[in-house]
Amino acid sequence: MKHPVTAALAPIAAAAALSLFSACVKRDAQTNSSPGTSIGVFVPGVMSGSPVYEMLVEGVRAAADRYSAAHAGTAPVEVIVIEGGYNQAEWETKLTAMTASRSYDLIVSSNPSLPDIVSHISAQFPDQYFLLLDGQLEGNPHVYTLRYNQREQSYMAGYMAALVSEAADRASPRRVGLVAAQEYPVMNNVILPGFLEGARAVHSGYTVDFRIVGNWYDAAKAGELAADMIQGGVRVLLCRAGGANEGGIRAADEAGARVIWFDTNGYGIRPGIVAGSSVLHQNQAAYTQVLRYLEGTLTFGIAETMGVREGYVDFIQDDPVYIETVSPELREQQASMIERIRSGTLALPL
Ligand code: RBF
């Protein structure tokens, strides 16, 4: 015989169970119609002063907004941004904590060092999906990667650096400069050689003065290094040091040298000083790939490489400040080199 109280409560319990069930059904329905309702963005560094990360977040947000607007009946896609900070030793712990929270259907990040970190984390949390830009990892069924052809990006920078150097001062040594935040495999094996390769395509006698700041924020140190390089005869330098670039550009301005900007359009930063902008369309990459994820068409487990021909790497030629800063002859030579890359006549594979 049922206990009378239990019997009396039975309908309530049934109703509660039913409402719990319908809540689950509702949630499942939402999940089914929008599989990536929560996206976590891990910024390996600090957004401010690092346009490559600002572009990342901008692209993810734009994809989430676009998808949410097109699926007005379902819950909007949520985007949470977590900055890892400048201490690289903490990134793995921070990203592990982010993954362990199980709050995100997808974790998005961007940095050549992320594939290694994610490989460790993925072994512990094999169900978590990751979308990594600016890095390469093939064969993990929960990880999609897209890297840029930075040989093309740095070649275009080196070519313009040498063109401007040739025109600047015949008495100077044939030497271009590269101020880098730190050494890492892509810097040493792709960007540095690509920059030199581009300069040597203008004249085979070019060498590169390569200096390291030691971090991504010390503008004073970058300025000292740049000033010293210019003192030694460098007329054009590529600044590759995130927030520290400001020091390099200031030193160039003070000493009458020129700077080539990397990743974003830098002409407006100090008009007349920035003579080239070799860019990555990271916002476009983040937007396109996150939208593919939300629409269920992103293939995990693959690694893609995108360059000039795919429209993700470019050299900005139509900015009025560029047109004012660089002579028509040099712009013409730069344009025809870029055209050769775009058409495939000049192949610069990674
Ligand atoms: N780029 C930045 O603009 N700011 C950064 O703080 C920054 N930190 C990085 C740390 C590491 C370990 C590595 C390998 C790269 C870093 N980058 C940073 C470079 C960035 O992720 C990207 O590769 C380049 O901006 C692409 O040209």
Short mmCIF file of N, CA and C in Angstrom, two decimals, residues 143-236:
data_model
loop_
_atom_site.label_atom_id
_atom_site.label_comp_id
_atom_site.label_asym_id
_atom_site.label_seq_id
_atom_site.Cartn_x
_atom_site.Cartn_y
_atom_site.Cartn_z
N VAL A 143 39.97 19.11 -33.66
CA VAL A 143 40.70 20.38 -33.85
C VAL A 143 40.76 20.75 -35.33
N TYR A 144 40.35 21.98 -35.63
CA TYR A 144 40.50 22.52 -36.98
C TYR A 144 41.55 23.63 -36.90
N THR A 145 42.50 23.67 -37.84
CA THR A 145 43.48 24.76 -37.84
C THR A 145 43.55 25.44 -39.20
N LEU A 146 43.87 26.73 -39.15
CA LEU A 146 44.09 27.52 -40.37
C LEU A 146 45.33 28.37 -40.13
N ARG A 147 46.35 28.15 -40.93
CA ARG A 147 47.53 29.01 -40.79
C ARG A 147 47.64 29.86 -42.06
N TYR A 148 48.39 30.93 -41.95
CA TYR A 148 48.57 31.85 -43.07
C TYR A 148 49.90 31.57 -43.74
N ASN A 149 49.96 31.89 -45.02
CA ASN A 149 51.25 31.76 -45.70
C ASN A 149 52.09 33.00 -45.34
N GLN A 150 52.87 32.87 -44.28
CA GLN A 150 53.65 34.02 -43.81
C GLN A 150 54.96 34.16 -44.55
N ARG A 151 55.27 33.19 -45.40
CA ARG A 151 56.40 33.38 -46.31
C ARG A 151 56.02 34.46 -47.33
N GLU A 152 54.81 34.38 -47.83
CA GLU A 152 54.34 35.42 -48.75
C GLU A 152 54.25 36.77 -48.05
N GLN A 153 53.69 36.74 -46.83
CA GLN A 153 53.51 38.00 -46.09
C GLN A 153 54.85 38.69 -45.84
N SER A 154 55.86 37.91 -45.43
CA SER A 154 57.14 38.54 -45.10
C SER A 154 57.96 38.83 -46.37
N TYR A 155 57.77 38.05 -47.41
CA TYR A 155 58.44 38.32 -48.69
C TYR A 155 58.00 39.69 -49.22
N MET A 156 56.69 39.93 -49.19
CA MET A 156 56.18 41.23 -49.68
C MET A 156 56.72 42.39 -48.83
N ALA A 157 56.87 42.14 -47.53
CA ALA A 157 57.44 43.16 -46.64
C ALA A 157 58.91 43.40 -46.99
N GLY A 158 59.66 42.33 -47.19
CA GLY A 158 61.10 42.45 -47.50
C GLY A 158 61.34 43.12 -48.84
N TYR A 159 60.49 42.82 -49.79
CA TYR A 159 60.64 43.41 -51.13
C TYR A 159 60.49 44.92 -51.06
N MET A 160 59.44 45.36 -50.37
CA MET A 160 59.24 46.82 -50.24
C MET A 160 60.34 47.45 -49.40
N ALA A 161 60.79 46.75 -48.35
CA ALA A 161 61.88 47.30 -47.52
C ALA A 161 63.11 47.56 -48.37
N ALA A 162 63.44 46.62 -49.25
CA ALA A 162 64.62 46.79 -50.10
C ALA A 162 64.40 47.86 -51.17
N LEU A 163 63.21 47.91 -51.75
CA LEU A 163 62.93 48.95 -52.76
C LEU A 163 63.13 50.34 -52.15
N VAL A 164 62.58 50.53 -50.96
CA VAL A 164 62.69 51.85 -50.31
C VAL A 164 64.14 52.12 -49.91
N SER A 165 64.84 51.09 -49.43
CA SER A 165 66.26 51.27 -49.04
C SER A 165 67.09 51.66 -50.25
N GLU A 166 66.87 50.99 -51.37
CA GLU A 166 67.63 51.29 -52.59
C GLU A 166 67.45 52.74 -52.99
N ALA A 167 66.21 53.21 -52.86
CA ALA A 167 65.91 54.58 -53.29
C ALA A 167 66.40 55.61 -52.28
N ALA A 168 66.58 55.18 -51.00
CA ALA A 168 66.86 56.14 -49.93
C ALA A 168 68.28 56.69 -49.97
N ASP A 169 69.25 55.83 -50.01
CA ASP A 169 70.59 56.30 -49.73
C ASP A 169 71.61 55.29 -50.28
N ARG A 170 72.25 55.64 -51.34
CA ARG A 170 73.16 54.71 -51.99
C ARG A 170 74.42 54.43 -51.17
N ALA A 171 74.72 55.34 -50.24
CA ALA A 171 75.94 55.15 -49.45
C ALA A 171 75.73 54.13 -48.33
N SER A 172 74.47 53.83 -47.99
CA SER A 172 74.19 52.90 -46.89
C SER A 172 74.46 51.46 -47.32
N PRO A 173 74.76 50.61 -46.33
CA PRO A 173 74.91 49.18 -46.67
C PRO A 173 73.55 48.63 -47.11
N ARG A 174 73.61 47.56 -47.90
CA ARG A 174 72.34 46.92 -48.29
C ARG A 174 71.88 46.04 -47.14
N ARG A 175 71.19 46.68 -46.19
CA ARG A 175 70.80 45.96 -44.97
C ARG A 175 69.41 46.43 -44.53
N VAL A 176 68.51 45.48 -44.38
CA VAL A 176 67.18 45.81 -43.85
C VAL A 176 67.11 45.32 -42.41
N GLY A 177 66.14 45.83 -41.66
CA GLY A 177 66.06 45.49 -40.24
C GLY A 177 64.78 44.73 -39.90
N LEU A 178 64.91 43.90 -38.90
CA LEU A 178 63.72 43.21 -38.38
C LEU A 178 63.79 43.23 -36.86
N VAL A 179 62.83 43.93 -36.24
CA VAL A 179 62.73 43.95 -34.79
C VAL A 179 61.61 42.99 -34.40
N ALA A 180 61.98 41.88 -33.76
CA ALA A 180 60.98 40.86 -33.39
C ALA A 180 60.81 40.84 -31.87
N ALA A 181 59.62 40.51 -31.43
CA ALA A 181 59.36 40.41 -29.99
C ALA A 181 60.16 39.27 -29.38
N GLN A 182 60.10 38.11 -30.04
CA GLN A 182 60.80 36.94 -29.51
C GLN A 182 61.08 35.98 -30.67
N GLU A 183 61.96 35.02 -30.40
CA GLU A 183 62.21 33.99 -31.41
C GLU A 183 61.23 32.85 -31.18
N TYR A 184 60.68 32.32 -32.24
CA TYR A 184 59.83 31.12 -32.19
C TYR A 184 59.90 30.50 -33.58
N PRO A 185 59.51 29.23 -33.70
CA PRO A 185 59.78 28.55 -34.98
C PRO A 185 59.30 29.30 -36.23
N VAL A 186 58.08 29.84 -36.21
CA VAL A 186 57.59 30.54 -37.41
C VAL A 186 58.42 31.80 -37.69
N MET A 187 58.85 32.47 -36.64
CA MET A 187 59.69 33.66 -36.83
C MET A 187 61.02 33.25 -37.47
N ASN A 188 61.68 32.26 -36.88
CA ASN A 188 63.02 31.90 -37.35
C ASN A 188 63.02 31.16 -38.68
N ASN A 189 61.99 30.35 -38.91
CA ASN A 189 62.00 29.49 -40.10
C ASN A 189 61.17 30.02 -41.26
N VAL A 190 60.30 30.98 -41.00
CA VAL A 190 59.44 31.49 -42.07
C VAL A 190 59.57 33.01 -42.24
N ILE A 191 59.31 33.77 -41.18
CA ILE A 191 59.23 35.22 -41.33
C ILE A 191 60.61 35.83 -41.62
N LEU A 192 61.60 35.49 -40.80
CA LEU A 192 62.95 36.03 -41.03
C LEU A 192 63.49 35.64 -42.42
N PRO A 193 63.49 34.34 -42.79
CA PRO A 193 63.98 34.01 -44.14
C PRO A 193 63.12 34.58 -45.26
N GLY A 194 61.81 34.66 -45.05
CA GLY A 194 60.91 35.21 -46.09
C GLY A 194 61.18 36.69 -46.33
N PHE A 195 61.44 37.40 -45.23
CA PHE A 195 61.74 38.84 -45.32
C PHE A 195 63.03 39.06 -46.10
N LEU A 196 64.04 38.24 -45.77
CA LEU A 196 65.33 38.35 -46.46
C LEU A 196 65.21 37.94 -47.94
N GLU A 197 64.44 36.90 -48.17
CA GLU A 197 64.22 36.42 -49.54
C GLU A 197 63.59 37.53 -50.40
N GLY A 198 62.62 38.24 -49.82
CA GLY A 198 61.97 39.34 -50.53
C GLY A 198 62.96 40.45 -50.83
N ALA A 199 63.79 40.81 -49.83
CA ALA A 199 64.78 41.87 -50.03
C ALA A 199 65.79 41.46 -51.10
N ARG A 200 66.20 40.21 -51.06
CA ARG A 200 67.21 39.72 -52.02
C ARG A 200 66.66 39.60 -53.44
N ALA A 201 65.34 39.55 -53.56
CA ALA A 201 64.75 39.55 -54.90
C ALA A 201 64.92 40.92 -55.56
N VAL A 202 65.11 41.94 -54.73
CA VAL A 202 65.37 43.29 -55.27
C VAL A 202 66.86 43.42 -55.59
N HIS A 203 67.69 42.97 -54.68
CA HIS A 203 69.15 42.96 -54.90
C HIS A 203 69.75 41.85 -54.03
N SER A 204 70.53 40.99 -54.66
CA SER A 204 71.03 39.81 -53.95
C SER A 204 72.00 40.15 -52.82
N GLY A 205 72.45 41.41 -52.77
CA GLY A 205 73.43 41.78 -51.74
C GLY A 205 72.82 42.08 -50.38
N TYR A 206 71.52 42.00 -50.23
CA TYR A 206 70.91 42.39 -48.95
C TYR A 206 71.17 41.41 -47.82
N THR A 207 71.37 41.96 -46.63
CA THR A 207 71.41 41.15 -45.40
C THR A 207 70.34 41.71 -44.47
N VAL A 208 70.10 41.00 -43.39
CA VAL A 208 69.10 41.50 -42.44
C VAL A 208 69.70 41.62 -41.05
N ASP A 209 69.42 42.76 -40.42
CA ASP A 209 69.82 42.99 -39.03
C ASP A 209 68.63 42.59 -38.18
N PHE A 210 68.78 41.48 -37.44
CA PHE A 210 67.66 40.86 -36.71
C PHE A 210 67.84 41.07 -35.22
N ARG A 211 66.90 41.76 -34.59
CA ARG A 211 67.02 42.04 -33.15
C ARG A 211 65.76 41.58 -32.40
N ILE A 212 65.99 41.21 -31.14
CA ILE A 212 64.91 40.66 -30.32
C ILE A 212 64.62 41.56 -29.12
N VAL A 213 63.35 41.92 -28.94
CA VAL A 213 62.95 42.75 -27.79
C VAL A 213 62.90 41.92 -26.51
N GLY A 214 62.38 40.70 -26.61
CA GLY A 214 62.27 39.85 -25.42
C GLY A 214 60.84 39.75 -24.88
N ASN A 215 59.95 40.57 -25.40
CA ASN A 215 58.53 40.48 -25.02
C ASN A 215 57.71 41.24 -26.06
N TRP A 216 56.38 41.26 -25.86
CA TRP A 216 55.48 41.87 -26.84
C TRP A 216 54.97 43.24 -26.41
N TYR A 217 55.62 43.88 -25.43
CA TYR A 217 55.06 45.14 -24.93
C TYR A 217 56.08 46.24 -24.67
N ASP A 218 57.38 45.94 -24.64
CA ASP A 218 58.36 46.95 -24.21
C ASP A 218 58.76 47.90 -25.36
N ALA A 219 57.98 48.97 -25.50
CA ALA A 219 58.22 49.91 -26.60
C ALA A 219 59.56 50.63 -26.46
N ALA A 220 59.99 50.90 -25.21
CA ALA A 220 61.27 51.59 -25.00
C ALA A 220 62.43 50.74 -25.53
N LYS A 221 62.38 49.44 -25.22
CA LYS A 221 63.44 48.53 -25.68
C LYS A 221 63.42 48.43 -27.22
N ALA A 222 62.23 48.31 -27.79
CA ALA A 222 62.13 48.22 -29.26
C ALA A 222 62.69 49.49 -29.89
N GLY A 223 62.43 50.64 -29.25
CA GLY A 223 62.94 51.91 -29.74
C GLY A 223 64.47 51.96 -29.72
N GLU A 224 65.06 51.47 -28.63
CA GLU A 224 66.53 51.45 -28.52
C GLU A 224 67.14 50.57 -29.61
N LEU A 225 66.54 49.41 -29.79
CA LEU A 225 67.07 48.49 -30.81
C LEU A 225 66.97 49.12 -32.20
N ALA A 226 65.82 49.71 -32.48
CA ALA A 226 65.61 50.32 -33.81
C ALA A 226 66.60 51.45 -34.03
N ALA A 227 66.80 52.29 -33.00
CA ALA A 227 67.72 53.42 -33.14
C ALA A 227 69.13 52.92 -33.43
N ASP A 228 69.52 51.85 -32.75
CA ASP A 228 70.86 51.30 -32.95
C ASP A 228 71.02 50.73 -34.37
N MET A 229 69.99 50.09 -34.85
CA MET A 229 70.04 49.54 -36.21
C MET A 229 70.15 50.65 -37.24
N ILE A 230 69.38 51.70 -37.02
CA ILE A 230 69.38 52.82 -37.97
C ILE A 230 70.76 53.49 -37.96
N GLN A 231 71.32 53.61 -36.75
CA GLN A 231 72.67 54.14 -36.58
C GLN A 231 73.67 53.33 -37.41
N GLY A 232 73.43 52.02 -37.46
CA GLY A 232 74.32 51.13 -38.20
C GLY A 232 74.05 51.07 -39.69
N GLY A 233 73.09 51.86 -40.18
CA GLY A 233 72.89 51.94 -41.62
C GLY A 233 71.58 51.40 -42.15
N VAL A 234 70.76 50.82 -41.26
CA VAL A 234 69.45 50.31 -41.72
C VAL A 234 68.55 51.51 -42.06
N ARG A 235 67.93 51.46 -43.22
CA ARG A 235 67.05 52.55 -43.64
C ARG A 235 65.58 52.19 -43.52
N VAL A 236 65.30 50.88 -43.55
CA VAL A 236 63.91 50.42 -43.46
C VAL A 236 63.85 49.19 -42.55
#
